[in-house]
Amino acid sequence: MSEYVLELKGITKIFPGVKALDGVHFQLKAGEIHALMGENGAGKSTFIKVITGVHKAEEGEMFLNGKKVNFRGPRDAQEAGIAAIYQHVTAYPHLTVAENIFMGHEKVKHGIIQWKAMNEEANGLLRELNADFNATDEMGALSVAQQQMVEIAKALSMKARIIIMDEPTAALTKRESEELYRIAEKLREEGASIIFISHRFEDMYRLATRVTVFRDSKYIGTYEVDQISNGDLITAMVGREITDLFPKPEVKLGKEVLRVENLSRQGYFKNVSFSVKSGEILGLTGLVGAGRTEVVQTIFGAERYDSGKIFVEEKEVRIRKVQDALRLGIGLLTEDRQHQGLILDWGIGRNITLSEIEKYGSKIFTNEKAEREAAKKLAEEVDTKAVTIFDKASSLSGGNQQKVVVAKILASDLKVLIMDEPTKGVDVGAKAEIYAIMGELAKKGYAIIMISSEMPEILGMSDRITVMCEGRVTGELKRGEATQEEILKLAMAKSLKAAQ
Amino acid sequence: MKKKFNLKSITSSRETSLVIVLVLLCGFVQFRNSAFLTPGMIENLFKNYAVTMIMALGMMCVLLIGGIDIAVGSTLGFSGMCASLFLRDHTQMPAIVIFLISIAIGTICGALIGLVISYGKVPPIIATLGGMYVFRGLAYLVAKNEWVSAYQFTDGYKDFAQSKYLGFGLVNNLIIITILIYILFFIFFKWTTLGRKIYAVGSNAEAAEVSGIKIHRIKIMCYAILGFLTGLCGAIYTSLYASAQGDMGTGLEMDVIAACVVGGVSLNGGRGSVAGVFLGALTMAIVGRALPLIGVSQFWQTAIKGLIIIVAVILNVLAQRAIDKNNLKGREM
């Protein structure tokens, strides 16, 4: 028998336009807790989905206890004893704990569900995990940590030998995390093997014996946890060449346009302060869940803040709703273009002029001719590949849709542009074009706040970089002095501190 | 550029396919019973279906923003009853005042429902289900469960629905009002900022909000517009039938929604046109009028109406699927 319970060789997974995994390897020993680390978008989640049969890899082989397997769907993986606990709990909130645990493999006798037996067995599993709730409790009434415990119980009920946890501690408090460590240890002692994805160094040091690092869809290496330093691990995670994709022009910075001071919102972020000048691109970065999107949504008036101050051109303002922000000249390009940025059913022209219908016509009537001309001009300015402004937004590629959103923003008189992951889901060619447009906008004197999880983009485009970690600003770096390692250290500042 | 004649592109437009169905239907009925397409008959048809046709436009506003209003039958009963009672007690009042009273009450009812839905965050079907019972109850309450009968109405009021002075003696008043309102709404949805915003909110409320559109205000406005037209129809209804009863307009909401659905208005919001609604309402009206003429029983009529609605919805779904597929074709991967 093989030394490894699970082994993957040369796995390649291709999504339309992107290689999500590029020939990666992975080996899991029996009774081992193995950490899987990497930046956002390194391919960890896709990899997990290949193991659990959700995605089918284009190339590569997978061995279970030395035998080659070929999963046709999640069901096959489940039957082979592989269970995954995903980042966002995928539970049925209106059903009981027992129903959730046995969903899909209910205890049935003659076609009738055996409630009593099911509840008893569920309670048995919960006792084993030291759970402080019952099998008959409603799932939705439980805390995130408790729901996770239910997911673990579900894995146990299926007699899973390989348990995969995707960022299980991300939503947990310190005490709850401790409890999770304890459970993971216990599962390992009982002979289960665990794959553990996490951004937290603390998790890795506490649990894992070995760690595998992915970067940009590729396998980088597997290391013994007690033989690798923090610094080396970070280098493994980010150590890539920065290509010359960024036509960032030198722009003379103007006056400060926007400043936030100690902005806080309960449960999302605390004491966030930064400022941005006219002509400046401020990069706002951090790991997923650091609270970046929430901060900009708040500045844009889509969410309320509890305390703190916002200044526009040195005057304190109060932003309560989106209209306030737009009136003050703050525009947002949302991360979710398809749902929040565009009306896909409509033509490009109509989309571009939507915020400013009144500007082209009168208070009551529209002026289609003026709108068409303006839309045409703006669409050319951002150089969309659409044939006409009557093409539907849904017919465009991601990159061109993003350009339409930019054109729409340009139609309004704005001073501050907030761009949330402007190149997400966009191919390389269109990325370069979007960077060029950003440069042009900075030249024109817009103050730009760019949220991005992509290091090269942050380093290549920003004048200044503000790094957030778990809802707080952990540092600010100037262009030139920032490095990938430096940024990642700040983005993980809290967990590094906790690990020491 | 001249477009090639293409059967597929013609049948894929709801308006043209409805016109074809209407022509075939009228031709068939006319062939079986030549009493169908006479000026008197046509005038009668439009006069009697004016209420449904007008309210269908208001319902279109509400459906466009992804809402629905099943309280309109009750709103019509309540506003028409209030106006009729006022007329009974103040017989010196000219008809126009009675109309304005009915319109005002209808608008208030609609706006209230809009408030509950947008700020109270109550799902439209629930809010208007409640409104349906509340306004119906109020209609009985204000009338103390009595009728207002023909002899209690003034002649000026009763005559309004029967005479032709708005149409210069050629066309019935109600038909003129219907035509005017349809023209008004056509302009409203084609050339006004508010019309465009209604489509925006219905197509993608989140994107509309990010674009600075006050979606709550638009929603309330749509329900108020429907209320306005319902109030107007409350007066038309009582004038036409020369009486007011507490249960008038019961079930009307379904006829109105059906007219919209047949006319191609999407219940998911964002899609629908004034021309489509006109043709949808006309189709339902002609089915209701023509079938008895060729000896189809009352019960079959109802079933056939239902079948038409189901077919219309299936067509909507198929058309939507074709559009989505077509859009994806243009996207490069």
Coordinates of N, CA, C and O in Angstrom, one line a residue, chain A residues 399-495:
Chain A
G399 N -14.1 42.2 -19.9 CA -13.3 43.4 -20.0 C -14.0 44.6 -20.6 O -13.9 45.7 -20.2
N400 N -14.8 44.3 -21.7 CA -15.5 45.4 -22.3 C -16.7 45.8 -21.5 O -17.0 47.0 -21.5
Q401 N -17.3 44.9 -20.7 CA -18.3 45.4 -19.8 C -17.7 46.3 -18.8 O -18.3 47.4 -18.4
Q402 N -16.5 46.0 -18.3 CA -15.9 46.9 -17.3 C -15.6 48.3 -17.9 O -15.8 49.3 -17.3
K403 N -15.3 48.3 -19.2 CA -15.0 49.6 -19.9 C -16.3 50.4 -19.9 O -16.3 51.6 -19.8
V404 N -17.4 49.7 -20.2 CA -18.7 50.4 -20.2 C -19.0 51.0 -18.9 O -19.5 52.1 -18.8
V405 N -18.7 50.3 -17.8 CA -19.0 50.8 -16.5 C -18.1 52.0 -16.3 O -18.6 53.0 -15.7
V406 N -16.9 52.0 -16.7 CA -16.0 53.2 -16.6 C -16.6 54.4 -17.4 O -16.7 55.5 -16.9
A407 N -17.1 54.1 -18.6 CA -17.7 55.1 -19.4 C -18.9 55.7 -18.7 O -19.1 56.9 -18.7
K408 N -19.7 54.9 -18.0 CA -20.8 55.3 -17.3 C -20.5 56.3 -16.2 O -21.1 57.3 -15.9
I409 N -19.4 55.9 -15.5 CA -18.9 56.8 -14.4 C -18.4 58.1 -14.9 O -18.7 59.2 -14.4
L410 N -17.8 58.1 -16.1 CA -17.3 59.3 -16.7 C -18.4 60.3 -17.1 O -18.2 61.5 -17.2
A411 N -19.6 59.7 -17.4 CA -20.7 60.6 -17.7 C -21.1 61.5 -16.6 O -21.7 62.6 -16.9
S412 N -20.8 61.1 -15.4 CA -21.1 62.0 -14.3 C -19.9 62.9 -13.9 O -18.8 62.5 -14.2
D413 N -20.2 64.0 -13.3 CA -19.1 64.8 -12.8 C -18.6 64.3 -11.5 O -19.2 64.7 -10.4
L414 N -17.6 63.6 -11.5 CA -17.1 63.0 -10.3 C -15.6 63.4 -10.0 O -14.9 63.9 -10.9
K415 N -15.3 63.3 -8.8 CA -13.9 63.7 -8.4 C -13.2 62.4 -7.9 O -12.0 62.3 -8.0
V416 N -13.9 61.6 -7.2 CA -13.3 60.4 -6.6 C -13.9 59.1 -7.3 O -15.1 59.0 -7.3
L417 N -13.0 58.3 -7.8 CA -13.5 57.0 -8.4 C -13.0 55.9 -7.5 O -11.8 55.8 -7.2
I418 N -13.9 55.1 -7.0 CA -13.6 53.9 -6.3 C -13.7 52.7 -7.2 O -14.8 52.5 -7.7
M419 N -12.7 52.0 -7.4 CA -12.8 50.8 -8.3 C -12.5 49.5 -7.5 O -11.4 49.3 -7.0
D420 N -13.5 48.7 -7.4 CA -13.4 47.5 -6.6 C -13.1 46.3 -7.5 O -13.9 45.9 -8.3
E421 N -11.9 45.8 -7.4 CA -11.4 44.7 -8.2 C -11.6 45.0 -9.7 O -12.4 44.3 -10.4
P422 N -11.0 46.1 -10.2 CA -11.4 46.5 -11.6 C -11.1 45.5 -12.7 O -11.7 45.5 -13.8
T423 N -10.1 44.6 -12.4 CA -9.8 43.7 -13.5 C -10.2 42.2 -13.2 O -9.7 41.3 -13.8
K424 N -11.1 42.1 -12.2 CA -11.5 40.7 -11.9 C -12.3 40.1 -13.1 O -13.1 40.7 -13.6
G425 N -11.9 38.9 -13.4 CA -12.6 38.2 -14.5 C -12.3 38.7 -15.9 O -13.1 38.6 -16.8
V426 N -11.2 39.4 -16.0 CA -10.9 40.1 -17.3 C -9.6 39.5 -17.8 O -8.7 39.2 -17.1
D427 N -9.5 39.3 -19.1 CA -8.3 38.6 -19.7 C -7.2 39.6 -19.7 O -7.3 40.8 -19.6
V428 N -6.0 39.1 -20.0 CA -4.7 39.9 -19.8 C -4.7 41.1 -20.7 O -4.4 42.2 -20.3
G429 N -5.2 41.0 -22.0 CA -5.2 42.1 -22.9 C -6.0 43.2 -22.4 O -5.6 44.4 -22.4
A430 N -7.2 42.9 -22.0 CA -8.2 43.9 -21.5 C -7.7 44.5 -20.3 O -7.9 45.7 -20.0
K431 N -7.0 43.7 -19.4 CA -6.4 44.3 -18.2 C -5.5 45.5 -18.5 O -5.6 46.5 -17.9
A432 N -4.6 45.2 -19.5 CA -3.6 46.3 -19.8 C -4.4 47.6 -20.3 O -4.0 48.7 -19.9
E433 N -5.5 47.3 -21.0 CA -6.3 48.5 -21.5 C -6.9 49.2 -20.3 O -7.0 50.5 -20.3
I434 N -7.4 48.4 -19.3 CA -8.1 49.1 -18.2 C -7.0 49.8 -17.4 O -7.3 51.0 -16.9
Y435 N -5.8 49.3 -17.3 CA -4.7 50.1 -16.6 C -4.4 51.4 -17.3 O -4.3 52.4 -16.7
A436 N -4.4 51.3 -18.6 CA -4.1 52.5 -19.4 C -5.2 53.6 -19.1 O -4.9 54.7 -18.9
I437 N -6.5 53.1 -19.1 CA -7.6 54.0 -18.8 C -7.4 54.6 -17.4 O -7.6 55.8 -17.2
M438 N -7.1 53.8 -16.5 CA -6.9 54.3 -15.1 C -5.8 55.4 -15.1 O -6.0 56.4 -14.4
G439 N -4.7 55.2 -15.8 CA -3.7 56.2 -15.9 C -4.2 57.5 -16.5 O -3.9 58.6 -16.0
E440 N -5.0 57.3 -17.5 CA -5.6 58.5 -18.2 C -6.5 59.3 -17.2 O -6.4 60.5 -17.1
L441 N -7.2 58.5 -16.4 CA -8.2 59.2 -15.5 C -7.4 59.9 -14.4 O -7.7 61.0 -14.0
A442 N -6.3 59.3 -14.0 CA -5.4 60.0 -13.0 C -4.9 61.3 -13.5 O -4.9 62.3 -12.9
K443 N -4.5 61.2 -14.8 CA -3.9 62.4 -15.5 C -5.0 63.5 -15.5 O -4.7 64.7 -15.4
K444 N -6.2 63.1 -15.7 CA -7.3 64.1 -15.8 C -7.6 64.7 -14.4 O -8.5 65.6 -14.3
G445 N -7.0 64.2 -13.4 CA -7.2 64.7 -12.1 C -8.2 64.0 -11.1 O -8.5 64.5 -10.1
Y446 N -8.7 62.9 -11.6 CA -9.5 62.1 -10.7 C -8.7 61.5 -9.5 O -7.5 61.2 -9.7
A447 N -9.3 61.5 -8.4 CA -8.6 60.7 -7.3 C -9.2 59.3 -7.3 O -10.4 59.1 -7.4
I448 N -8.3 58.3 -7.4 CA -8.7 56.9 -7.6 C -8.4 56.1 -6.4 O -7.3 56.1 -5.9
I449 N -9.4 55.4 -5.9 CA -9.1 54.3 -4.9 C -9.3 53.0 -5.6 O -10.4 52.7 -6.1
M450 N -8.3 52.2 -5.6 CA -8.4 50.9 -6.3 C -8.3 49.8 -5.3 O -7.3 49.6 -4.6
I451 N -9.3 49.0 -5.2 CA -9.2 47.8 -4.3 C -8.8 46.7 -5.2 O -9.3 46.5 -6.3
S452 N -7.8 45.9 -4.8 CA -7.3 44.8 -5.6 C -6.7 43.8 -4.7 O -6.1 44.1 -3.7
S453 N -6.9 42.5 -5.1 CA -6.2 41.4 -4.4 C -5.0 41.0 -5.2 O -4.3 40.1 -4.7
E454 N -4.8 41.6 -6.3 CA -3.7 41.1 -7.2 C -2.4 42.0 -6.9 O -2.4 43.2 -7.2
M455 N -1.4 41.3 -6.3 CA -0.2 42.0 -6.0 C 0.4 42.9 -7.1 O 0.7 44.0 -6.9
P456 N 0.6 42.2 -8.3 CA 1.3 43.0 -9.3 C 0.5 44.3 -9.7 O 1.1 45.3 -9.9
E457 N -0.8 44.1 -9.7 CA -1.7 45.3 -10.0 C -1.5 46.4 -8.9 O -1.3 47.6 -9.3
I458 N -1.5 46.0 -7.7 CA -1.4 46.9 -6.6 C 0.0 47.6 -6.7 O 0.1 48.9 -6.6
L459 N 1.0 46.8 -6.8 CA 2.4 47.4 -6.9 C 2.6 48.2 -8.1 O 3.3 49.2 -8.1
G460 N 2.0 47.8 -9.2 CA 2.2 48.5 -10.5 C 1.5 49.8 -10.7 O 1.9 50.7 -11.4
M461 N 0.3 49.9 -10.1 CA -0.6 51.0 -10.4 C -0.7 52.0 -9.3 O -1.0 53.2 -9.5
S462 N -0.4 51.6 -8.0 CA -0.7 52.6 -6.9 C 0.4 53.6 -6.7 O 1.6 53.2 -6.8
D463 N 0.0 54.8 -6.3 CA 1.0 55.8 -5.8 C 1.3 55.4 -4.3 O 2.4 55.7 -3.9
R464 N 0.2 55.0 -3.7 CA 0.4 54.7 -2.3 C -0.5 53.4 -2.0 O -1.4 53.2 -2.7
I465 N -0.1 52.6 -1.0 CA -0.8 51.4 -0.8 C -1.2 51.4 0.7 O -0.4 51.5 1.6
T466 N -2.5 51.2 0.9 CA -3.0 51.0 2.3 C -3.4 49.6 2.4 O -4.1 49.0 1.6
V467 N -2.9 48.9 3.5 CA -3.1 47.5 3.7 C -4.1 47.3 4.8 O -3.9 47.9 5.9
M468 N -5.1 46.5 4.6 CA -6.0 46.2 5.7 C -5.9 44.7 6.1 O -5.6 43.8 5.3
C469 N -6.2 44.5 7.4 CA -6.2 43.1 7.9 C -7.3 43.0 8.9 O -7.3 43.8 9.9
E470 N -8.2 42.1 8.7 CA -9.3 41.9 9.7 C -10.0 43.2 10.1 O -10.2 43.4 11.3
G471 N -10.3 44.0 9.2 CA -11.1 45.2 9.5 C -10.3 46.4 10.0 O -10.9 47.4 10.3
R472 N -9.0 46.3 10.1 CA -8.2 47.5 10.5 C -7.1 47.8 9.4 O -6.7 46.9 8.8
V473 N -6.7 49.0 9.4 CA -5.6 49.4 8.5 C -4.3 49.0 9.3 O -4.1 49.4 10.4
T474 N -3.5 48.1 8.6 CA -2.3 47.7 9.3 C -1.0 48.4 8.8 O 0.0 48.2 9.4
G475 N -1.2 49.2 7.8 CA 0.0 49.8 7.3 C -0.2 50.6 6.0 O -1.2 50.4 5.3
E476 N 0.7 51.5 5.7 CA 0.6 52.3 4.5 C 2.0 52.4 3.9 O 3.0 52.6 4.6
L477 N 2.1 52.0 2.6 CA 3.4 52.0 2.0 C 3.4 52.9 0.8 O 2.4 53.1 0.1
K478 N 4.6 53.5 0.5 CA 4.7 54.4 -0.7 C 5.1 53.6 -1.9 O 5.7 52.5 -1.8
R479 N 4.8 54.1 -3.0 CA 5.2 53.5 -4.3 C 6.8 53.4 -4.3 O 7.4 54.4 -3.9
G480 N 7.3 52.4 -4.7 CA 8.8 52.3 -4.7 C 9.3 51.6 -3.5 O 10.2 50.7 -3.6
E481 N 8.8 51.9 -2.3 CA 9.3 51.2 -1.1 C 8.5 49.9 -0.8 O 8.9 49.1 0.1
A482 N 7.4 49.7 -1.5 CA 6.5 48.6 -1.2 C 7.1 47.3 -1.9 O 7.5 47.4 -3.1
T483 N 7.0 46.2 -1.3 CA 7.4 44.9 -1.9 C 6.2 44.0 -1.7 O 5.4 44.2 -0.8
Q484 N 6.2 42.9 -2.4 CA 5.2 41.9 -2.2 C 5.2 41.3 -0.8 O 4.2 41.2 -0.2
E485 N 6.5 41.1 -0.4 CA 6.6 40.5 1.0 C 6.1 41.4 2.0 O 5.4 41.0 3.0
E486 N 6.5 42.7 1.9 CA 6.0 43.7 2.8 C 4.5 43.7 2.9 O 3.9 43.8 4.0
I487 N 3.9 43.8 1.8 CA 2.4 43.9 1.8 C 1.8 42.6 2.4 O 0.9 42.7 3.2
L488 N 2.3 41.5 2.0 CA 1.7 40.2 2.6 C 1.9 40.2 4.1 O 1.0 39.7 4.8
K489 N 3.0 40.7 4.6 CA 3.2 40.7 6.0 C 2.2 41.6 6.7 O 1.6 41.2 7.7
L490 N 1.9 42.7 6.1 CA 0.9 43.6 6.7 C -0.5 43.0 6.6 O -1.3 43.1 7.5
A491 N -0.7 42.4 5.5 CA -2.1 41.8 5.3 C -2.3 40.6 6.2 O -3.5 40.3 6.5
M492 N -1.2 40.0 6.7 CA -1.4 38.9 7.7 C -0.9 39.3 9.0 O -0.7 38.5 9.9
A493 N -0.8 40.6 9.3 CA -0.2 41.2 10.5 C -0.7 40.5 11.7 O 0.0 40.1 12.6
K494 N -2.1 40.4 11.8 CA -2.7 40.0 13.0 C -2.4 38.5 13.3 O -2.1 38.2 14.4
S495 N -2.4 37.7 12.3 CA -2.2 36.3 12.5 C -0.7 36.0 12.8 O -0.4 35.1 13.6

